[in-house]
């Protein structure tokens, strides 16, 4: 599962991408990014750092947003939105198969739903699903269409540990079969390291850190390399102490205002 | 299984104690609640007439209305009028709804379509239908086509406006989603636009059904020999208050029924919604 | 309808005897239609007639403009307004009432509690006035007859749509309003107990005409058909006068939905009709109305004679004499 | 700061290459697009009249209309009519909107209110306004109050229905939220219900403004000496097509302007929405 | 920061709570739960196990749902919903201060926003916030009203590591000051252990595991007790191996269907 970056012409090529929502300041400030075909990139970044903005730009969904830059992406792009964005007027299966034009669409949709643990819920309305179930339905919708580029915005955020591991398994398996380029936003550093070929950290509107992961296929948290990478990435994200302290337990003063844009 | 010996506590009268919280939504629908107001109206009419508060010369008493209705049914005028008007209204409604929906789609999905269609429709709806009749007579004569098209013209406006508005107020994120799913324009219309605009369309239908009935009064003034509108017009020519009131009662019945039917469809077709009402 | 025009005919040329085959005359005159059908006279009609259930000034004028009917049945006012607003029409038949002062078309409704016993008493009263309608002209004629000017009364402008006038009277919103005979019965039945009354207008208001757009008369086939029709129309009016019960039943009850008593009342109130074989007096009286309107409403002066197509006077005379 | 020596590449003509994706929404609004259709309509009228396709006796030529309008302005009739009608329509509109909104709130927020109010309103809207006029004359006379109330009766129906519908289709989760925030009923109405029902209310307003204008034709038949509706009615009695058409043009102008105004307010007041249109 | 359970009459008392959405089966099946005043309880459970259903029942928001049982909660309950549920027609500050009746509502709201790192965003529309920012705004809305019971449904799900730690700090500080009872749903076992006085696991519609945490105020992942508890809770959730394996990397067959309800 080596990275293909540089070997082939990249699946995604982004050059000096600027995006801003108001005069005050840009969200993306000259970002460059290449993703090779079949490469799995995890995107870390603080809340409000512009991860979703980048994904929307790659998906071509930011027509109204001011900005410049050059973006090249494959034709077949699939997006898992941060909100699960199921059409409320369609039952779950119809949401998953929407726009699928193959004859066995329903069958594939049912199978995809079973894979994300929603067997038997095909005819449920979206509002009848729990938060995590909605997220999985939306994941199934993306996976069922074999994209060349998968843009996933925190697709596992609302999942418990076990379900999350299952979804990891599923995603890796599908990636092995169909080899899409993947850009996956996550807040879980462990998840990023476990899943990705490469982890990038977005900060200040550019890629501040870009780490290839060479831990082999069996990645254990016990592995010192894993722990080092983890500490490094957390440091990039501003967390020095890594959960060792329960910070609330010492009389910590007011938060600094850094997270405020 | 067990034989009854003595009255015991009913099985599993499990307690159900929930936190009480001030309910801000309207709460559970009252079954047949809609009829209460109408019954009250009817009651006021009966009482008002019986006590003489309502001058029967202004508003005929309910019993006289029933009597007159009986007579009209006996001599067949009411049924005939209902049939004629019903066919006219239905044809006009069908035509108007079809045209209104198609125009709303064209105008809602393309800015060019909108800039061509929307203005003239706003002009049309600002102009009293009565004033259009001479033109329609000129172009379509005084026969049935003119009548049906006039009804359709009254009907298509609310259908157009509501469907267009419903369509335009679909949440943008669903269009985004559709774009990322690579659906065709046809699929987009079928799976996103039409269901998303359905609430608007159905609200439009509530106005459309009553418009089609109300338009009867206007069109059946011209070269009609039967129909509810004709019956009312004729009766008011001769000051036959009782027949007018029969006509109005029929109108009220038809209107309320049609509205209730559309709302029933609304409840069924929009069961996916979680709203204040549900 | 008026798709294929027949040969052109000058308005002064003699009327052809018979229309070409297939000529259809579109007539908005439901009362005559009923009379012809009930009396069986319809069998004598040689031209094809397409009946339209349209009467009254505004509707017939609209239909003329839209080329939807060829001939309409109205009082004497609509042809004037048609002329004044640029639609060229001709009167092709005239009818009056045998005893017009005893059988006025309209009565003056007096509101409950208002003391008006003769037309002179309307001085200072609120009078419903609908300019442009026959009822409006009647009010002007009444004022003239009573020797009053418009300033001597309070004219309340409102349209006589449906029973608006009787409602306005009943609500004491106006003191005096012209009511057609069909409304008089219901008005009195309802409000006489409160002191409502009606008085005769004291002027003639019985003029009734058939009129047609000039183009129709310039079409030789149509003109011939009109000639045919007015002849039979005259007989139908005679039949109506001779068979009030049958007409009341057939028209007012079956066609218009009145109760038999009301129908009887209306027919009796309207009295017997006669179709004059000479129009001279009719036109003279019409001219008087015109002059009143010209003065009161600022209309363009008009020699009403020019609106009459007197070729049909002779045709009617011939038909009436022939039938007797 | 820098002196211009030779024309260089414009500063920062930075490239902006974005993935092209089939646009499924209607796209950017065309500036003054709404006028295109109206201009086309006007063009058709001019051409139709000039070529004789439109019979001037049915639809007066535009130039005659301009001329007639000029005469009407000169002798002051048009301005006077506009003023009278404007005041009437505005008063009726204000009254109708207030009543409609209050009724919609009462009926939308309580099932008891709904069961009492909703039925009678459905009955009211099924009945032709014309048929109500005799009753209104008897109860209110033929003066201004009757006219204004009749207009208000025409106006309050769309306001009621749309506000009620808008209110009932507020997402239930916002009511839940409000319940957990412990807001009072008044705060709930002010902060959740009214803004949430605003889209519906404003759609209702689009119908209300035209209804108030259209109602003029009905009310100004009675005891009016000026007003646009009176002008049209009188002219149609006399068959003065040119004046009728002037009236209709005025109607179209007023209607389209009022509608555009409401839609402008809509865009401003509902700028928080992300819809297909935005 | 010892647990108060049993010492005082509980703030929350739930007895044999049943809830079901259809005939097929109950979501909650006779759940019992006491929460002492001032106690901080973390609620773990698989996706779709009924955590949100329980919270909604406690908040009195499930009028239409079939079920029985007895629920006693304090008067002032505040809920952080799983979706952030900001009113789209109100600016962020107005969302936060909605229903606050004190004179200094705006000031308190502004301060709460600053505390969650949204200083300067008071006049933004909700749709202008990123996912994590929305979640923080919704948290601010709950915290600003000093509830006796705080029901929080995955309030930190969309937050990055640093922001999350800050929010932990904030929450603990407020809890110390106002002493509300807290029931916090989370998928992050570490978070549960770090924050809570007690961790419960929901499974099969009942509280399957109920663990008091006696790690003192300084809780380190390095502490063997911490690691033991963590392993125990993960086992309760069905995760035996604890991230040691990247499960997708071995050719794992189809997921079992256990997650499908
Ligand atoms: N439509 C908008 N208008 C104004 N500002 C916006 C808009 N969308 C996003 N922003 C701002 O841009 C910044 C980046 O937003 P973005 O959604 O990309 O963040 P993110 O990295 O995805 O954060 P999170 O992890 O919280 O989802 C944020 O500060 C956000 O407030
Ligand atoms: N309105 C509803 N109608 C039908 N089923 C429902 C409804 N709401 C929830 N459910 C079902 O009840 C179960 C529990 O839902 P709940 O939302 O409580 O799960 P949860 O534990 O919060 O899960 P998550 O962690 O994914 O948010 C789920 O299987 C869900 O599909
Ligand atoms: Mg985001
Ligand atoms: Mg949940």
Coordinates of C-alpha atoms in Angstrom, one line a residue, chain C residues 45-276:
Chain C
X45 CA -88.2 29.4 -39.5
X46 CA -86.4 28.7 -42.8
X47 CA -82.9 29.8 -41.7
X48 CA -80.6 27.9 -39.4
X49 CA -80.5 29.6 -36.1
X50 CA -77.8 29.1 -33.5
X51 CA -79.1 30.2 -30.2
X52 CA -76.9 31.9 -27.5
X53 CA -78.1 32.4 -24.0
X54 CA -77.0 36.0 -24.0
X55 CA -79.1 39.1 -23.2
X56 CA -78.5 42.6 -22.0
X57 CA -76.4 45.5 -23.2
X58 CA -72.9 44.7 -22.1
X59 CA -73.0 41.0 -22.9
X60 CA -74.5 41.4 -26.3
X61 CA -72.1 44.2 -27.2
X62 CA -69.2 42.1 -26.0
X63 CA -70.4 39.2 -28.1
X64 CA -70.8 41.5 -31.2
X65 CA -67.3 42.7 -30.8
X66 CA -66.1 39.1 -30.6
X67 CA -68.2 38.2 -33.6
X68 CA -69.9 35.6 -31.5
X69 CA -73.5 36.5 -32.3
X70 CA -75.3 38.3 -35.1
X71 CA -78.3 39.7 -33.4
X72 CA -79.1 40.7 -29.9
X73 CA -82.2 41.6 -27.9
X74 CA -82.0 44.6 -25.6
X75 CA -83.8 47.7 -24.4
X76 CA -83.3 51.0 -26.2
X77 CA -80.2 52.2 -24.4
X78 CA -77.5 49.6 -25.4
X79 CA -77.7 50.5 -29.1
X80 CA -77.0 54.1 -28.2
X81 CA -73.9 53.2 -26.1
X82 CA -72.7 50.8 -28.8
X83 CA -72.9 53.7 -31.2
X84 CA -71.2 56.2 -28.9
X85 CA -68.3 53.8 -28.2
X86 CA -67.6 53.0 -31.8
X87 CA -69.5 49.8 -32.6
X88 CA -71.6 50.4 -35.6
X89 CA -75.0 48.8 -35.0
X90 CA -78.5 49.0 -36.5
X91 CA -81.8 48.5 -34.8
X92 CA -83.8 46.0 -36.8
X93 CA -86.9 45.5 -34.8
X94 CA -88.9 47.4 -32.2
X95 CA -91.5 46.3 -29.6
X96 CA -93.5 48.2 -27.2
X97 CA -96.1 47.5 -24.5
X98 CA -99.8 47.9 -25.3
X99 CA -100.6 49.9 -22.2
X100 CA -97.2 51.2 -21.2
X101 CA -98.2 53.4 -18.3
X102 CA -100.1 50.5 -16.6
X103 CA -97.4 48.0 -17.4
X104 CA -94.0 49.7 -17.0
X105 CA -90.9 47.5 -17.4
X106 CA -89.5 49.1 -14.2
X107 CA -91.1 50.4 -11.1
X108 CA -89.5 52.8 -8.8
X109 CA -88.8 51.0 -5.6
X110 CA -89.2 53.1 -2.4
X111 CA -87.3 52.1 0.6
X112 CA -89.1 51.1 3.8
X113 CA -90.3 54.2 5.7
X114 CA -89.6 56.6 3.0
X115 CA -92.6 58.7 2.0
X116 CA -92.7 58.9 -1.8
X117 CA -96.1 58.6 -3.4
X118 CA -95.5 60.2 -6.8
X119 CA -92.5 60.9 -8.8
X120 CA -92.5 64.5 -7.8
X121 CA -91.8 63.4 -4.2
X122 CA -88.4 62.1 -5.0
X123 CA -87.0 65.6 -4.7
X124 CA -84.2 65.6 -2.2
X125 CA -84.2 61.8 -2.0
X126 CA -81.3 59.5 -2.5
X127 CA -81.8 57.8 -5.9
X128 CA -79.8 54.9 -7.1
X129 CA -78.3 55.7 -10.5
X130 CA -76.4 53.4 -12.8
X131 CA -75.1 55.5 -15.7
X132 CA -74.7 53.4 -18.8
X133 CA -77.6 51.1 -18.0
X134 CA -81.2 51.3 -18.9
X135 CA -82.1 51.9 -15.3
X136 CA -79.9 55.0 -15.4
X137 CA -81.6 56.4 -18.4
X138 CA -84.9 55.7 -16.7
X139 CA -83.9 57.8 -13.7
X140 CA -83.0 60.7 -16.0
X141 CA -86.3 60.3 -17.8
X142 CA -88.2 60.3 -14.5
X143 CA -86.4 63.4 -13.3
X144 CA -87.3 65.1 -16.6
X145 CA -90.9 64.1 -16.3
X146 CA -91.0 65.3 -12.7
X147 CA -89.5 68.6 -13.7
X148 CA -86.5 68.1 -11.5
X149 CA -82.8 68.4 -12.3
X150 CA -80.0 66.2 -11.2
X151 CA -79.2 68.6 -8.4
X152 CA -82.7 68.3 -6.9
X153 CA -82.0 64.7 -5.8
X154 CA -79.0 62.9 -4.5
X155 CA -77.8 60.5 -7.1
X156 CA -76.0 57.4 -5.6
X157 CA -73.9 55.9 -8.3
X158 CA -74.1 52.1 -8.3
X159 CA -74.4 49.4 -10.8
X160 CA -77.6 47.5 -11.0
X161 CA -75.9 44.1 -10.9
X162 CA -78.3 41.4 -9.8
X163 CA -80.4 42.5 -6.9
X164 CA -78.1 45.2 -5.7
X165 CA -80.8 47.9 -6.0
X166 CA -83.3 46.0 -3.9
X167 CA -80.7 45.2 -1.3
X168 CA -79.7 48.9 -1.2
X169 CA -83.3 49.9 -0.8
X170 CA -83.9 47.3 1.9
X171 CA -80.9 48.5 3.8
X172 CA -82.2 52.1 3.5
X173 CA -79.0 53.0 1.7
X174 CA -81.0 54.6 -1.0
X175 CA -84.5 55.9 -1.0
X176 CA -85.5 55.3 -4.5
X177 CA -84.3 52.9 -7.1
X178 CA -85.7 51.5 -10.3
X179 CA -86.6 47.8 -10.0
X180 CA -87.3 45.5 -12.9
X181 CA -90.7 43.8 -12.6
X182 CA -89.0 40.5 -11.8
X183 CA -87.5 42.1 -8.7
X184 CA -90.6 44.1 -7.7
X185 CA -92.5 41.0 -6.6
X186 CA -89.7 39.7 -4.4
X187 CA -88.9 43.2 -3.0
X188 CA -92.5 43.8 -2.0
X189 CA -93.0 40.3 -0.7
X190 CA -90.0 40.8 1.6
X191 CA -90.2 44.5 2.7
X192 CA -93.8 45.7 2.2
X193 CA -94.4 44.7 5.8
X194 CA -91.7 47.3 6.8
X195 CA -93.3 50.0 4.7
X196 CA -91.6 49.5 1.4
X197 CA -93.6 50.4 -1.7
X198 CA -93.2 50.9 -5.4
X199 CA -94.6 53.5 -7.6
X200 CA -95.0 53.7 -11.4
X201 CA -92.2 55.7 -13.0
X202 CA -94.7 57.8 -14.9
X203 CA -92.6 57.6 -18.1
X204 CA -92.5 55.1 -20.9
X205 CA -89.8 52.6 -20.5
X206 CA -91.2 49.9 -22.6
X207 CA -89.0 50.3 -25.7
X208 CA -87.4 46.9 -26.7
X209 CA -85.3 46.3 -29.7
X210 CA -83.4 43.8 -31.7
X211 CA -80.1 45.2 -32.9
X212 CA -77.2 43.9 -35.0
X213 CA -73.8 45.0 -36.0
X214 CA -73.7 46.8 -39.4
X215 CA -71.4 44.2 -40.9
X216 CA -74.0 41.5 -40.4
X217 CA -76.5 43.6 -42.3
X218 CA -73.9 44.2 -45.1
X219 CA -73.7 40.5 -45.6
X220 CA -76.5 39.7 -48.0
X221 CA -77.2 36.2 -46.7
X222 CA -77.2 37.3 -43.1
X223 CA -79.4 40.3 -43.9
X224 CA -81.9 38.0 -45.6
X225 CA -81.7 35.7 -42.6
X226 CA -82.3 38.6 -40.2
X227 CA -85.3 39.6 -42.3
X228 CA -86.7 36.1 -42.0
X229 CA -86.0 36.1 -38.3
X230 CA -87.6 39.5 -37.4
X231 CA -90.7 38.5 -39.2
X232 CA -91.1 35.4 -37.0
X233 CA -89.9 37.3 -34.0
X234 CA -92.8 39.7 -34.4
X235 CA -95.2 36.7 -34.4
X236 CA -93.5 35.3 -31.4
X237 CA -94.1 38.6 -29.5
X238 CA -97.7 38.4 -30.5
X239 CA -97.9 34.8 -29.3
X240 CA -96.4 35.8 -26.0
X241 CA -99.1 38.4 -25.5
X242 CA -101.7 35.9 -26.5
X243 CA -100.5 33.1 -24.3
X244 CA -99.2 34.6 -21.1
X245 CA -99.7 31.5 -19.1
X246 CA -97.8 29.3 -21.5
X247 CA -95.0 31.7 -21.9
X248 CA -94.7 32.2 -18.1
X249 CA -94.5 28.5 -17.7
X250 CA -92.1 27.9 -20.5
X251 CA -89.8 30.9 -20.0
X252 CA -89.9 32.2 -16.5
X253 CA -90.5 28.9 -14.8
X254 CA -88.6 26.3 -16.9
X255 CA -85.9 28.5 -18.3
X256 CA -85.3 31.1 -15.6
X257 CA -86.2 29.1 -12.6
X258 CA -88.9 31.3 -11.1
X259 CA -91.8 29.9 -9.1
X260 CA -95.1 29.7 -11.0
X261 CA -96.6 32.5 -8.9
X262 CA -93.7 34.8 -9.5
X263 CA -93.7 34.0 -13.2
X264 CA -97.4 34.8 -13.4
X265 CA -96.8 38.1 -11.6
X266 CA -94.0 39.1 -14.0
X267 CA -95.9 38.3 -17.1
X268 CA -99.0 40.1 -15.9
X269 CA -97.0 43.1 -14.8
X270 CA -95.3 43.4 -18.1
X271 CA -98.6 43.3 -19.9
X272 CA -99.1 42.7 -23.6
X273 CA -96.6 43.5 -26.2
X274 CA -97.2 44.9 -29.6
X275 CA -94.9 45.2 -32.5
X276 CA -95.5 48.5 -34.3

